[in-house]
CSV table of C-alpha atoms and ligand atoms in Angstrom, one decimal:
chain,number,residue,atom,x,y,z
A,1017,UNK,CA,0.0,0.0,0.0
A,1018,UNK,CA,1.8,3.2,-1.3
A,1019,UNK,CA,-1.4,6.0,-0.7
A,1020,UNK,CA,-1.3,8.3,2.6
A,1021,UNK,CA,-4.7,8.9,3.3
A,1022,UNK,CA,-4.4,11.6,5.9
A,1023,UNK,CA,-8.2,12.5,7.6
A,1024,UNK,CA,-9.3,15.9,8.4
A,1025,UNK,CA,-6.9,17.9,5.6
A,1026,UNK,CA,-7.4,21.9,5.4
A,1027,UNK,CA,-7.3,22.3,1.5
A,1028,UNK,CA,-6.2,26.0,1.9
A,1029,UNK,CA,-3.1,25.5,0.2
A,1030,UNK,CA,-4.4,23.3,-2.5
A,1031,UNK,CA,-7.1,26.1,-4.1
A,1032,UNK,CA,-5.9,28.8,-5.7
A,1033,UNK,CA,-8.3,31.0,-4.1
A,1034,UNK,CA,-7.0,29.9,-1.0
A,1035,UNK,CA,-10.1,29.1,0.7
A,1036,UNK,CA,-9.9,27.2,3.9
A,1037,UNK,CA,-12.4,24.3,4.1
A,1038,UNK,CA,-11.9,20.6,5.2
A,1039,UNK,CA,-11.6,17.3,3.4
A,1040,UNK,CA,-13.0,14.7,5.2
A,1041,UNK,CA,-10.4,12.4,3.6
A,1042,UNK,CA,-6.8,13.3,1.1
A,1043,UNK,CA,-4.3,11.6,-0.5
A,1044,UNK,CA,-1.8,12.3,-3.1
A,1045,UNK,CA,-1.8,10.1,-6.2
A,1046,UNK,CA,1.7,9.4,-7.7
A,1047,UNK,CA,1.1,6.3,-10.3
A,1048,UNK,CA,-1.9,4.9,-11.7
A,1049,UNK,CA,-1.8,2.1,-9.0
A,1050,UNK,CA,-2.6,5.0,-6.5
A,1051,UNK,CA,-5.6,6.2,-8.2
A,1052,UNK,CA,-6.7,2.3,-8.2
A,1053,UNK,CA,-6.5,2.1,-4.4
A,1054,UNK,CA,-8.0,5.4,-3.9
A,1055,UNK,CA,-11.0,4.4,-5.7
A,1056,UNK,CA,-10.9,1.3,-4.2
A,1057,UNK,CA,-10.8,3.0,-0.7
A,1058,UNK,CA,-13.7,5.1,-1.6
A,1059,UNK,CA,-16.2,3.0,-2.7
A,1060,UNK,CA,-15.5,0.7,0.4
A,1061,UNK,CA,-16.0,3.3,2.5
A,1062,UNK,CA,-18.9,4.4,0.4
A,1063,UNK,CA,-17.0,8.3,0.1
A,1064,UNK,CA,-17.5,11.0,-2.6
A,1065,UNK,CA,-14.3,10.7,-4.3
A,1066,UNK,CA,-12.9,14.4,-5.9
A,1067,UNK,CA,-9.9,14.3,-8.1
A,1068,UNK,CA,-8.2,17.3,-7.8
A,1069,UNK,CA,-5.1,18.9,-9.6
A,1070,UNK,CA,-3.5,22.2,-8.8
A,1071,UNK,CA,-7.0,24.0,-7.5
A,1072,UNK,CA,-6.6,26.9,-9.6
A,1073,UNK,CA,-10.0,26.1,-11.1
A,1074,UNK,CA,-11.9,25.7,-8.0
A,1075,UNK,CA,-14.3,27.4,-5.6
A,1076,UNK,CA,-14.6,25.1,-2.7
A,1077,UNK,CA,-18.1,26.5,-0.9
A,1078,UNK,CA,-18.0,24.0,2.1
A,1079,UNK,CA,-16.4,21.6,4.0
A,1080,UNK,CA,-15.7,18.4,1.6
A,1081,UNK,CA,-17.3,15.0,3.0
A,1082,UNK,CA,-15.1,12.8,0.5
A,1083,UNK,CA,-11.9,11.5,-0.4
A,1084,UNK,CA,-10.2,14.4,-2.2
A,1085,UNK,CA,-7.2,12.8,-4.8
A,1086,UNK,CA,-5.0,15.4,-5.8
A,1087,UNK,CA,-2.8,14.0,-9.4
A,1088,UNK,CA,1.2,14.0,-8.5
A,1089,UNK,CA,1.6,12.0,-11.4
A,1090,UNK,CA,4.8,13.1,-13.0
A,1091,UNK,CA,6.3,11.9,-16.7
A,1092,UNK,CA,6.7,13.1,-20.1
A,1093,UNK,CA,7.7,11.3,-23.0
A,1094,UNK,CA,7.7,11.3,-27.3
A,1095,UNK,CA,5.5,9.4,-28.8
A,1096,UNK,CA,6.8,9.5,-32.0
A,1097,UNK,CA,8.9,12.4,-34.4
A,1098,UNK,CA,8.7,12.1,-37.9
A,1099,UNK,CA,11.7,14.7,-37.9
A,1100,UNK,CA,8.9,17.7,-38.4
A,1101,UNK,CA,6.0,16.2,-36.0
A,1102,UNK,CA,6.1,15.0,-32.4
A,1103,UNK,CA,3.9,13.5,-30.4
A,1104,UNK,CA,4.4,14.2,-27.1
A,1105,UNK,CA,2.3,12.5,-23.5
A,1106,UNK,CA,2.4,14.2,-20.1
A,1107,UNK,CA,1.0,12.5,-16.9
A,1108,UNK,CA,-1.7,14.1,-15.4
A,1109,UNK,CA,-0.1,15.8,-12.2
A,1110,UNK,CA,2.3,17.5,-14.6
A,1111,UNK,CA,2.3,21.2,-13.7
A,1112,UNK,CA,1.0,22.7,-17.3
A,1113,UNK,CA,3.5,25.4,-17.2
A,1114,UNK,CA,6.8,24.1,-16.3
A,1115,UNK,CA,5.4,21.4,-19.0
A,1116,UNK,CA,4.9,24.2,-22.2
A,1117,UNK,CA,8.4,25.3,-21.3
A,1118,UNK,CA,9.8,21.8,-21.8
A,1119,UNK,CA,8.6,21.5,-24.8
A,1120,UNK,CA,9.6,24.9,-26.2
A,1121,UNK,CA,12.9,24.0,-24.9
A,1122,UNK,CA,13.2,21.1,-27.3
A,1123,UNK,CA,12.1,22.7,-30.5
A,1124,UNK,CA,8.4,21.9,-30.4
A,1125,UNK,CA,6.0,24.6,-30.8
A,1126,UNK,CA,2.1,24.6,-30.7
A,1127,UNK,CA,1.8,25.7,-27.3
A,1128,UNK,CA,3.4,29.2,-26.5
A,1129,UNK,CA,0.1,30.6,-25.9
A,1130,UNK,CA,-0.6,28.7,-23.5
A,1131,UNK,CA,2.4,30.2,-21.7
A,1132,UNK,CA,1.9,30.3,-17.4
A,1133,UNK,CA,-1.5,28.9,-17.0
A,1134,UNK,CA,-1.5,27.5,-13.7
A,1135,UNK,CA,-2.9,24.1,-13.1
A,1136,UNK,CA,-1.8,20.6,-14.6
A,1137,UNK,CA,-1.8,18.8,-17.9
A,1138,UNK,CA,-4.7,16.5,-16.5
A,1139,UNK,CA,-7.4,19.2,-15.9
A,1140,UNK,CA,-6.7,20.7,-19.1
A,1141,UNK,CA,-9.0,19.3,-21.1
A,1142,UNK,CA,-11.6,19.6,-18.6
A,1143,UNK,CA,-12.4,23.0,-19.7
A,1144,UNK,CA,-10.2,22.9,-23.1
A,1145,UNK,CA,-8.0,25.9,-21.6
A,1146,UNK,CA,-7.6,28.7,-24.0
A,1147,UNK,CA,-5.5,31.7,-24.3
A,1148,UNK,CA,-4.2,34.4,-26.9
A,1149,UNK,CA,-6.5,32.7,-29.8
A,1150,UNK,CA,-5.0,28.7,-29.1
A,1151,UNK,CA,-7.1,26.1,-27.2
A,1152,UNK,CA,-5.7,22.8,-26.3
A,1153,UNK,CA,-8.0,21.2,-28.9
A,1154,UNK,CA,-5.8,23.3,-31.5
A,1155,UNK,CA,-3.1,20.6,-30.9
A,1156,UNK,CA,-4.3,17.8,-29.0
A,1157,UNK,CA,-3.5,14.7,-29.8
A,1158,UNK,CA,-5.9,12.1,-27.3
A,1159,UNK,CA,-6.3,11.2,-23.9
A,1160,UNK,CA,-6.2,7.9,-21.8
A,1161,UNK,CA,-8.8,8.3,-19.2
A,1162,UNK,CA,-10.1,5.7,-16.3
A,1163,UNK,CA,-13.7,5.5,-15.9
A,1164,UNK,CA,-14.7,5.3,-12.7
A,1165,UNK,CA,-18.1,3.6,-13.3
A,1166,UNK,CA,-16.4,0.3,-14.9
A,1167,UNK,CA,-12.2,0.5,-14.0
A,1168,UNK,CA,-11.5,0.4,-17.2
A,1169,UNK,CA,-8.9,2.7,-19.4
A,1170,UNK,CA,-10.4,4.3,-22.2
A,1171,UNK,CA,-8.7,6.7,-25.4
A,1172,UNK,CA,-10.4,9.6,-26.3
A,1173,UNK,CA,-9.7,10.8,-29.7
A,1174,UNK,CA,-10.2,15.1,-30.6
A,1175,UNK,CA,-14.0,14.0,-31.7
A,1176,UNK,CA,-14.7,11.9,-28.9
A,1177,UNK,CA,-13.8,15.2,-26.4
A,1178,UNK,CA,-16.2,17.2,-27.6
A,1179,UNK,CA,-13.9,20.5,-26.7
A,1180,UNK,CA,-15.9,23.6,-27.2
A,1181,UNK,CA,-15.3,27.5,-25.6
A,1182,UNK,CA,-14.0,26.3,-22.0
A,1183,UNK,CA,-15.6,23.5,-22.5
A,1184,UNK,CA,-15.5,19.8,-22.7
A,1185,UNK,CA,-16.8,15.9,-22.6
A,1186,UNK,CA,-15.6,15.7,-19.3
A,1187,UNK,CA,-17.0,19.4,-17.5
A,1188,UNK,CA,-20.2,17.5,-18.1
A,1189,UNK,CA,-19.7,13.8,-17.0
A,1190,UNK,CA,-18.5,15.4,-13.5
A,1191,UNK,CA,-16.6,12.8,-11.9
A,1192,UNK,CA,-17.0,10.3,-14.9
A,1193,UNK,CA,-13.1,10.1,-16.4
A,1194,UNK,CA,-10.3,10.5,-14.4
A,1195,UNK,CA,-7.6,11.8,-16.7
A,1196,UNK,CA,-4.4,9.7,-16.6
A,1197,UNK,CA,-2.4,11.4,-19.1
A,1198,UNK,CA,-2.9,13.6,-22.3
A,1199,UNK,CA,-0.9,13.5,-25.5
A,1200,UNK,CA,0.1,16.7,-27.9
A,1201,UNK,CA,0.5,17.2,-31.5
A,1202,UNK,CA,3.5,19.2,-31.8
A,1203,UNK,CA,6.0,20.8,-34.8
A,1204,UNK,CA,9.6,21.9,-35.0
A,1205,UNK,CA,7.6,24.2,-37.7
A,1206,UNK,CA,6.7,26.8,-36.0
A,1207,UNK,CA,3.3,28.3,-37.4
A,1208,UNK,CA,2.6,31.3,-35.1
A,1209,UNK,CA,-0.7,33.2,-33.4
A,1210,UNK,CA,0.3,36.6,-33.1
A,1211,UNK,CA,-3.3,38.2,-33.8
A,1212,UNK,CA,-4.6,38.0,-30.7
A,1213,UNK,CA,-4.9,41.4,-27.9
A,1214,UNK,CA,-1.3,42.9,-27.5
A,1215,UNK,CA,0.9,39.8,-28.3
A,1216,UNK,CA,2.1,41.4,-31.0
A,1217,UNK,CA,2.6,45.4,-29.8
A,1218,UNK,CA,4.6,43.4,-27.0
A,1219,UNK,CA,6.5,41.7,-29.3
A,1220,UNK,CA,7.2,45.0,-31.2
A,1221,UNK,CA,8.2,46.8,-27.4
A,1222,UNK,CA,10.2,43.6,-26.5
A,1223,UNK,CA,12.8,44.7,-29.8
A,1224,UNK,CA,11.3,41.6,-31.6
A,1225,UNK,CA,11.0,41.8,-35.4
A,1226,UNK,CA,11.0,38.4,-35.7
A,1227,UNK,CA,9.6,36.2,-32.7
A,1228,UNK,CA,10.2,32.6,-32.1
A,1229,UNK,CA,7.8,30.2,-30.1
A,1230,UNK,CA,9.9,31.0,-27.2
A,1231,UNK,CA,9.7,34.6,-27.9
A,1232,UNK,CA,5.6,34.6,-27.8
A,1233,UNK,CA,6.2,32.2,-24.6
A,1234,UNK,CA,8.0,35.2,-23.2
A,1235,UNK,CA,5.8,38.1,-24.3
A,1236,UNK,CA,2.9,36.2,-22.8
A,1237,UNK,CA,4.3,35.5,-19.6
A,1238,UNK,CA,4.8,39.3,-19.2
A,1239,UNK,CA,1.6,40.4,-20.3
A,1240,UNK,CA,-0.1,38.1,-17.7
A,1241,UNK,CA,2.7,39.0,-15.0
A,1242,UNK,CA,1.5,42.6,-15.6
A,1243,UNK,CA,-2.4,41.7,-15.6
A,1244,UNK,CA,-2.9,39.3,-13.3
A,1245,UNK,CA,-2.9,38.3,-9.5
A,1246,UNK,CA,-0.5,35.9,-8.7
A,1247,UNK,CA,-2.5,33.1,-6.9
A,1248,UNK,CA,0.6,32.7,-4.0
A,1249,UNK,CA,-0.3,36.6,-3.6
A,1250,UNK,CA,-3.7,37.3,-3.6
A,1251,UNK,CA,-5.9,34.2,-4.0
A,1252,UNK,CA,-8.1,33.8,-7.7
A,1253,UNK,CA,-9.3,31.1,-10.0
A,1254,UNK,CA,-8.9,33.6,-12.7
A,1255,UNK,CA,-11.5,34.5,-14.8
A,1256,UNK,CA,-14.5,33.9,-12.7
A,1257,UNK,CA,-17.0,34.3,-15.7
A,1258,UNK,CA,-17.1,32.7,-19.3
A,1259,UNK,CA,-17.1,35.3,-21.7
A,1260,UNK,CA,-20.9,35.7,-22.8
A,1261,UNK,CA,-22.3,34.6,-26.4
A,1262,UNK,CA,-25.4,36.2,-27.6
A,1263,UNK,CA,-27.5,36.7,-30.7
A,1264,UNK,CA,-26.3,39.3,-33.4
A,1265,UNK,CA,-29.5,41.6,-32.8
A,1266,UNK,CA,-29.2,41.8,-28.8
A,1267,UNK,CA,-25.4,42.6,-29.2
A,1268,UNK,CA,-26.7,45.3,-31.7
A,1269,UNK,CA,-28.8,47.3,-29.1
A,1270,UNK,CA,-26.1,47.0,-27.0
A,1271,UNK,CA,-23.9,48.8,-29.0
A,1272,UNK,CA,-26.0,51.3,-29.2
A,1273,UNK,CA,-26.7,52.0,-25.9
A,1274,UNK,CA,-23.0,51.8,-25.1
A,1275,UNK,CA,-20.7,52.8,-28.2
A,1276,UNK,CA,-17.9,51.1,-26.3
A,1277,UNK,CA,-18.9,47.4,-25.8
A,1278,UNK,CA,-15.9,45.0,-26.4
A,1279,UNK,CA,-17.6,42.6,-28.6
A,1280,UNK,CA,-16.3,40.1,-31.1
A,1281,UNK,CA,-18.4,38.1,-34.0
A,1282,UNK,CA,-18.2,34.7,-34.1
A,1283,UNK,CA,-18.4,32.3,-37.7
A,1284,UNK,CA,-21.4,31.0,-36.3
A,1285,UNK,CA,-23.1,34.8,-36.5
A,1286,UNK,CA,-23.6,34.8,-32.6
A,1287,UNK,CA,-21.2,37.4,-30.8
A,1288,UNK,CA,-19.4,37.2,-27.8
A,1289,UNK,CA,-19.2,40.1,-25.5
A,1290,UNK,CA,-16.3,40.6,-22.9
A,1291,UNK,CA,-17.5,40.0,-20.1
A,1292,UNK,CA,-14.6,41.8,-18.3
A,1293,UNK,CA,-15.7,45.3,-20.1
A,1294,UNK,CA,-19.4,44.6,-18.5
A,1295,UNK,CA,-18.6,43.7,-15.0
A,1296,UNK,CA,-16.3,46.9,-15.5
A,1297,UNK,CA,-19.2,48.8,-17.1
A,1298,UNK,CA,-21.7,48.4,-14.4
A,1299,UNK,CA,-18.8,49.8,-11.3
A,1300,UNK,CA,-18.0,46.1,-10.0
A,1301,UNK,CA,-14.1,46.9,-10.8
A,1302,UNK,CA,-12.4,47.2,-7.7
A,1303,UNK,CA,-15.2,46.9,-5.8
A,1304,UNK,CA,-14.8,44.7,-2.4
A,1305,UNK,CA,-17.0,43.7,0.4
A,1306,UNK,CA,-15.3,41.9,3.3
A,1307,UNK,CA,-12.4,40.2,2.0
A,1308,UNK,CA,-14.0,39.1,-1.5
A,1309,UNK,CA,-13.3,41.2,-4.0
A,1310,UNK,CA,-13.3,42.5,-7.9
A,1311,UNK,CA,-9.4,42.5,-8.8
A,1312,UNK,CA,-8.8,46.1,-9.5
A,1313,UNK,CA,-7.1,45.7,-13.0
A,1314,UNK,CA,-8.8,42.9,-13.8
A,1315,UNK,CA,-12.5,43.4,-13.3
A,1316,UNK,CA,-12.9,39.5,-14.6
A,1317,UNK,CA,-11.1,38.1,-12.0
A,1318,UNK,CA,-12.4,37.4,-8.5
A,1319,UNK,CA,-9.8,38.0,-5.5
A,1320,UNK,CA,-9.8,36.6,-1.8
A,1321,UNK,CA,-8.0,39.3,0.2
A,1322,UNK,CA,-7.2,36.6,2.9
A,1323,UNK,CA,-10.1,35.0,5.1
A,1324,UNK,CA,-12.9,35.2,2.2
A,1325,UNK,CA,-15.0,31.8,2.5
A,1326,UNK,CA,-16.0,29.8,-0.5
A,1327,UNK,CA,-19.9,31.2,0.5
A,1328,UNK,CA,-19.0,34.6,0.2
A,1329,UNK,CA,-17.1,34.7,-2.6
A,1330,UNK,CA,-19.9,33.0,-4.3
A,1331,UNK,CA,-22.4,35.6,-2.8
A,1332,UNK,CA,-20.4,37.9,-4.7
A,1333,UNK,CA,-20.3,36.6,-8.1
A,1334,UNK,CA,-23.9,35.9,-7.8
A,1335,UNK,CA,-24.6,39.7,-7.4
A,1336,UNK,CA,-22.9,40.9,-10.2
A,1337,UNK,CA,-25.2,38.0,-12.0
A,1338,UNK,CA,-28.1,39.7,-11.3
A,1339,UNK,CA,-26.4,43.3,-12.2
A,1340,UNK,CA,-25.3,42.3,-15.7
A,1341,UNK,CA,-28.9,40.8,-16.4
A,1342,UNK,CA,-30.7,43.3,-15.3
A,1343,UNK,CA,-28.7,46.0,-17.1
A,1344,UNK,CA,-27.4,44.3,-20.3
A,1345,UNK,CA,-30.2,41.3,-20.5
A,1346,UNK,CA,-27.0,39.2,-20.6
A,1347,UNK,CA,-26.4,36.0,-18.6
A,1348,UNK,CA,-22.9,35.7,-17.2
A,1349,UNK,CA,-22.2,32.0,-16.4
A,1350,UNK,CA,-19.5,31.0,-14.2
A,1351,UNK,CA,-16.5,29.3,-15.5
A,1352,UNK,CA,-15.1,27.4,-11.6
A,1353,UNK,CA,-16.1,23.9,-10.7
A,1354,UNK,CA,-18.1,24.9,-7.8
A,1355,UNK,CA,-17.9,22.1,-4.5
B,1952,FAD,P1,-8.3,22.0,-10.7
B,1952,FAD,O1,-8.8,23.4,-10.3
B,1952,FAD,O2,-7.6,21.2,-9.6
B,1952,FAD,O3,-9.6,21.2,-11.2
B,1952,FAD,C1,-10.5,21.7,-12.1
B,1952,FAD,C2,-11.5,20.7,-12.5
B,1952,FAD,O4,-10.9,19.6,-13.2
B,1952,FAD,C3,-12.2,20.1,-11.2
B,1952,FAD,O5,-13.6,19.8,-11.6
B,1952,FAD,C4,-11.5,18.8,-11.0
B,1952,FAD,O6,-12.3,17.8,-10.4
B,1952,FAD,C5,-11.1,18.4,-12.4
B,1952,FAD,N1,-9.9,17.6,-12.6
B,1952,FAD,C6,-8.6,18.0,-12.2
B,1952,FAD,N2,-7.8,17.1,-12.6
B,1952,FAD,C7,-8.4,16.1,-13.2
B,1952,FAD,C8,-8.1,14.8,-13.8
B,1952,FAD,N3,-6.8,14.4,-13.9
B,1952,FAD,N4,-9.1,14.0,-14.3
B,1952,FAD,C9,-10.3,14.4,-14.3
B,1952,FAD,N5,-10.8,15.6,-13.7
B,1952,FAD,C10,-9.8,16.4,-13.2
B,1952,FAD,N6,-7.9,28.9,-17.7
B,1952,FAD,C11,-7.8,29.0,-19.1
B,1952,FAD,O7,-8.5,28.2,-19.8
B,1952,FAD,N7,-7.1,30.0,-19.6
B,1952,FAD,C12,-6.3,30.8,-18.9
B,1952,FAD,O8,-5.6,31.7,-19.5
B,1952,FAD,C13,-6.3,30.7,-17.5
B,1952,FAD,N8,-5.6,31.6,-16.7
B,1952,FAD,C14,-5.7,31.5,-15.4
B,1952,FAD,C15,-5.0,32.4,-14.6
B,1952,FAD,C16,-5.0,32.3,-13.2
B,1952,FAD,C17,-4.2,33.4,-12.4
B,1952,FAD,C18,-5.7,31.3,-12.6
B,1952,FAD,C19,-5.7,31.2,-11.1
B,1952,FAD,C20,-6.4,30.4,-13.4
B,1952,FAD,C21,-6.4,30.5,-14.8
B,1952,FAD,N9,-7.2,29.6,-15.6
B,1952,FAD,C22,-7.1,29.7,-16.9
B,1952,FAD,C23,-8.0,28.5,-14.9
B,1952,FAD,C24,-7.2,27.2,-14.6
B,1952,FAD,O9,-5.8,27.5,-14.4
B,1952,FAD,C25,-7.3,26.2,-15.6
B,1952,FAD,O10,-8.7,25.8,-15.8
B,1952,FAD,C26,-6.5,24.9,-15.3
B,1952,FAD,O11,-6.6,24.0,-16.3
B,1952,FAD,C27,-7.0,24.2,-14.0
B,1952,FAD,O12,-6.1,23.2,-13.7
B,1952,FAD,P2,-6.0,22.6,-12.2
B,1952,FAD,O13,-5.0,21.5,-12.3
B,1952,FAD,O14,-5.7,23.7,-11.2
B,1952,FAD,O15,-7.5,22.0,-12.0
B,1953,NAP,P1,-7.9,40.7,-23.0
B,1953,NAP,O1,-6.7,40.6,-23.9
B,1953,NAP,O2,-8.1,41.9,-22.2
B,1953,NAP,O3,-9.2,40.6,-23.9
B,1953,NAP,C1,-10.5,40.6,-23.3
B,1953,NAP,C2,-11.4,39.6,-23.9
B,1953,NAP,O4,-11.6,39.8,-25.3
B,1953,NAP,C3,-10.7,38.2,-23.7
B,1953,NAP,O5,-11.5,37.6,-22.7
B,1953,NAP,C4,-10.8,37.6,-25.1
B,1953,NAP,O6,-11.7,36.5,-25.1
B,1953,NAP,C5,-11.4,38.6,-26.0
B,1953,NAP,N1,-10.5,38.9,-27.1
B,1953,NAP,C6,-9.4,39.6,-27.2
B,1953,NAP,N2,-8.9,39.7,-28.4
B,1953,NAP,C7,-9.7,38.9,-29.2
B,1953,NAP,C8,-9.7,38.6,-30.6
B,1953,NAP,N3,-8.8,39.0,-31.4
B,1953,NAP,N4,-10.7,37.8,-31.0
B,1953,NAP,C9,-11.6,37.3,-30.2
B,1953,NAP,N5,-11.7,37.6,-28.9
B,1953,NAP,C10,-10.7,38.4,-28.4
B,1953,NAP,O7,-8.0,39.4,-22.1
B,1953,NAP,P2,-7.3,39.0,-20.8
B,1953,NAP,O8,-8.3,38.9,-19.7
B,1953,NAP,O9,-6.0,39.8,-20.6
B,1953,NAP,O10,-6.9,37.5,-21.1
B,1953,NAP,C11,-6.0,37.2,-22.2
B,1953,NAP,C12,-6.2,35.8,-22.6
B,1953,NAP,O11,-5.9,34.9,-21.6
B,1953,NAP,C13,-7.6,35.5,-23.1
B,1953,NAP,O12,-7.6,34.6,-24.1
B,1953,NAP,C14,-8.3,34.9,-21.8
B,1953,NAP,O13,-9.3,34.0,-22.1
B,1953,NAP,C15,-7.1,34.2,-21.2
B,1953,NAP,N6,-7.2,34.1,-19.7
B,1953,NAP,C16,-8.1,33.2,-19.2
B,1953,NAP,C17,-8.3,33.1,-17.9
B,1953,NAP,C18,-9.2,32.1,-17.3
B,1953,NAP,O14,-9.2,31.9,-16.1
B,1953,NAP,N7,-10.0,31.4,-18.1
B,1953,NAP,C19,-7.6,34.0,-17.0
B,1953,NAP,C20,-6.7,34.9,-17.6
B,1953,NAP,C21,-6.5,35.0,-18.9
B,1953,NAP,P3,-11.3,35.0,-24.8
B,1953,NAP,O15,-11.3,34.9,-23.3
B,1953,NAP,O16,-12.4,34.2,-25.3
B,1953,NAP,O17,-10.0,34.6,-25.4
């Protein structure tokens, strides 16, 4: 028996928000045996079981009567290289950045947009993390999942994940597929996405005429340094809300009644409003009540200015719910897995 199943576990410094509830039961998973035992240990003790990764993705509203199984899985390897073409497969407790900067370090390129998103390799495709114009699903190669209902291991091919805006397969199955590992479809070609917000006007101030991978990597990293709370600093998940998609005509009044709505049309003809630029809109930026908060650059993001609870910063987002619908007829939903 290799799992320490500790009882009673704060999981303060295992959200990112840094709320401090209770697991009833945690353990660390370090090989796929591990996550066998665990779920063996759960269902005998008839326990919830909640896999976790890094908790940057989280809002945690109450004490946790389960087993919580945070992935420490650790491994990389190629899969196979034409000489143009790797394939490359992470375990699932991988950090994701340290893991984009291990590949840019060998040549392959496809994710340098995806440059310091915290969290691991396994919860990735949970919500098909996106940043800067690239999704995961933009190079993802498949998955090998464990379902939970029958033990057995199962591939997941790009169809079979059903990746959509943060979204995937697995946000809906809730607790269906534990993620083992996840395998990327990388290129020593590098075919850049410089298009997207300032990348490029960063680029431009960094001196760089003519970026590599690496140099995107690097002009991301400081545009998010600049514009975001550090989770170690000031407790977030990060964008708290999905940015809205609505119907041509309703993002049409809109306009009109405020000439400066961020919005951007989509192929499909819907457009998709930032939600940032409402919350900002309606005076939430900044705004703070206790110790939850509205970051005060970053009117997206939701902060925890030190003993916030899980409740409260809920209450909060729910409020600025009900603003936005009442003054832009627009539903904001919320991108955390709520607990
Ligand atoms: P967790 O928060 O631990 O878990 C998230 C969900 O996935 C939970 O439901 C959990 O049960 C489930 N889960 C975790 N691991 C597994 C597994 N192995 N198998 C099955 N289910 C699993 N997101 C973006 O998309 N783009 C961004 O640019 C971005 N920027 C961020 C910036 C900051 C400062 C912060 C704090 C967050 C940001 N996020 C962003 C959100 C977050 O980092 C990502 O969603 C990340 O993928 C979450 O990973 P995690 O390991 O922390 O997952
Ligand atoms: P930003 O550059 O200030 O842009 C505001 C919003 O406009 C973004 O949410 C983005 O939507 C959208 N946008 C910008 N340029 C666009 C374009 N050319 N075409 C279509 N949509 C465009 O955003 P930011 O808050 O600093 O974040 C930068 C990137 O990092 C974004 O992609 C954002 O999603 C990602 N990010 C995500 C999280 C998270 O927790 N999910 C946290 C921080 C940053 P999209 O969000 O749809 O890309």
């Amino acid at each position: 028996m290799t799992l320490q199943l500790q009882a009673g576990v704060s999981l303060k410094p295992y959200n990112s928000f840094g709320v401090d509830v209770r697991a009833q039961w945690f353990a660390e998973a370090h090989s796929d045996a591990d996550v066998r035992e665990a779920l063996a240990y759960a269902a005998r003790q008839q326990l919830p079981l909640l896999v976790i990764g890094g908790g940057s993705n989280l809002l945690l509203t109450a004490e946790i009567p389960a087993l919580v199984l945070r992935m420490g899985t650790r491994g990389i390897r190629l899969v196979s290289d034409d000489g143009v073409n790797v394939v490359i497969e992470a375990e699932a407790g991988e950090p994701w950045h340290p893991f984009v900067l291990s590949t840019l370090a060998q040549g392959w390129s496809g994710l340098e947009n995806l440059s310091l998103i915290p969290g691991t390799v396994g919860a990735a495709p949970m919500q098909n993390i996106g940043a800067y114009g690239v999704e995961i699903k933009d190079v993802f190669a498949g998955l090998t999942a464990l379902d939970r209902e029958s033990g057995e291991l199962r591939e997941f091919s790009l169809e079979e994940c059903r990746f959509g805006y943060r979204d995937s397969l697995f946000k809906h199955a809730a607790g269906r597929w534990l993620i083992l590992r996840v395998r990327f479809a990388l290129s020593r070609v590098e075919h850049l996405h410089l298009g997207y917000g300032p990348v490029a006007q960063r680029l431009t101030e960094q001196g760089v005429s003519q970026p590599s991978a690496r140099d995107v990597s690097r002009a991301i990293c400081s545009i998010r340094s600049e514009k975001l709370p550090d989770p170690a600093v000031l407790g977030n998940a990060g964008s708290f809300f999905k940015n809205p998609l609505v119907s041509a005509a309703l993002a049409g009044e809109l306009k009109l009644a405020h000439p400066g709505l961020v919005s951007y049309p989509q192929p499909d003809g819907q457009v998709k409003l930032a939600a940032g630029w409402l919350i900002e809109a309606a005076g939430w930026k900044g705004f703070r009540d206790g110790d939850a908060g509205v970051h005060r650059l970053q009117s997206l993001v939701l902060v925890n200015y030190g003993a916030a609870s899980g409740g409260q910063l809920l209450a909060l987002a729910r409020r600025i719910q009900a603003d936005i619908l009442q003054r832009f007829c627009v539903e904001l939903e919320m991108e955390p897995n709520l607990y």
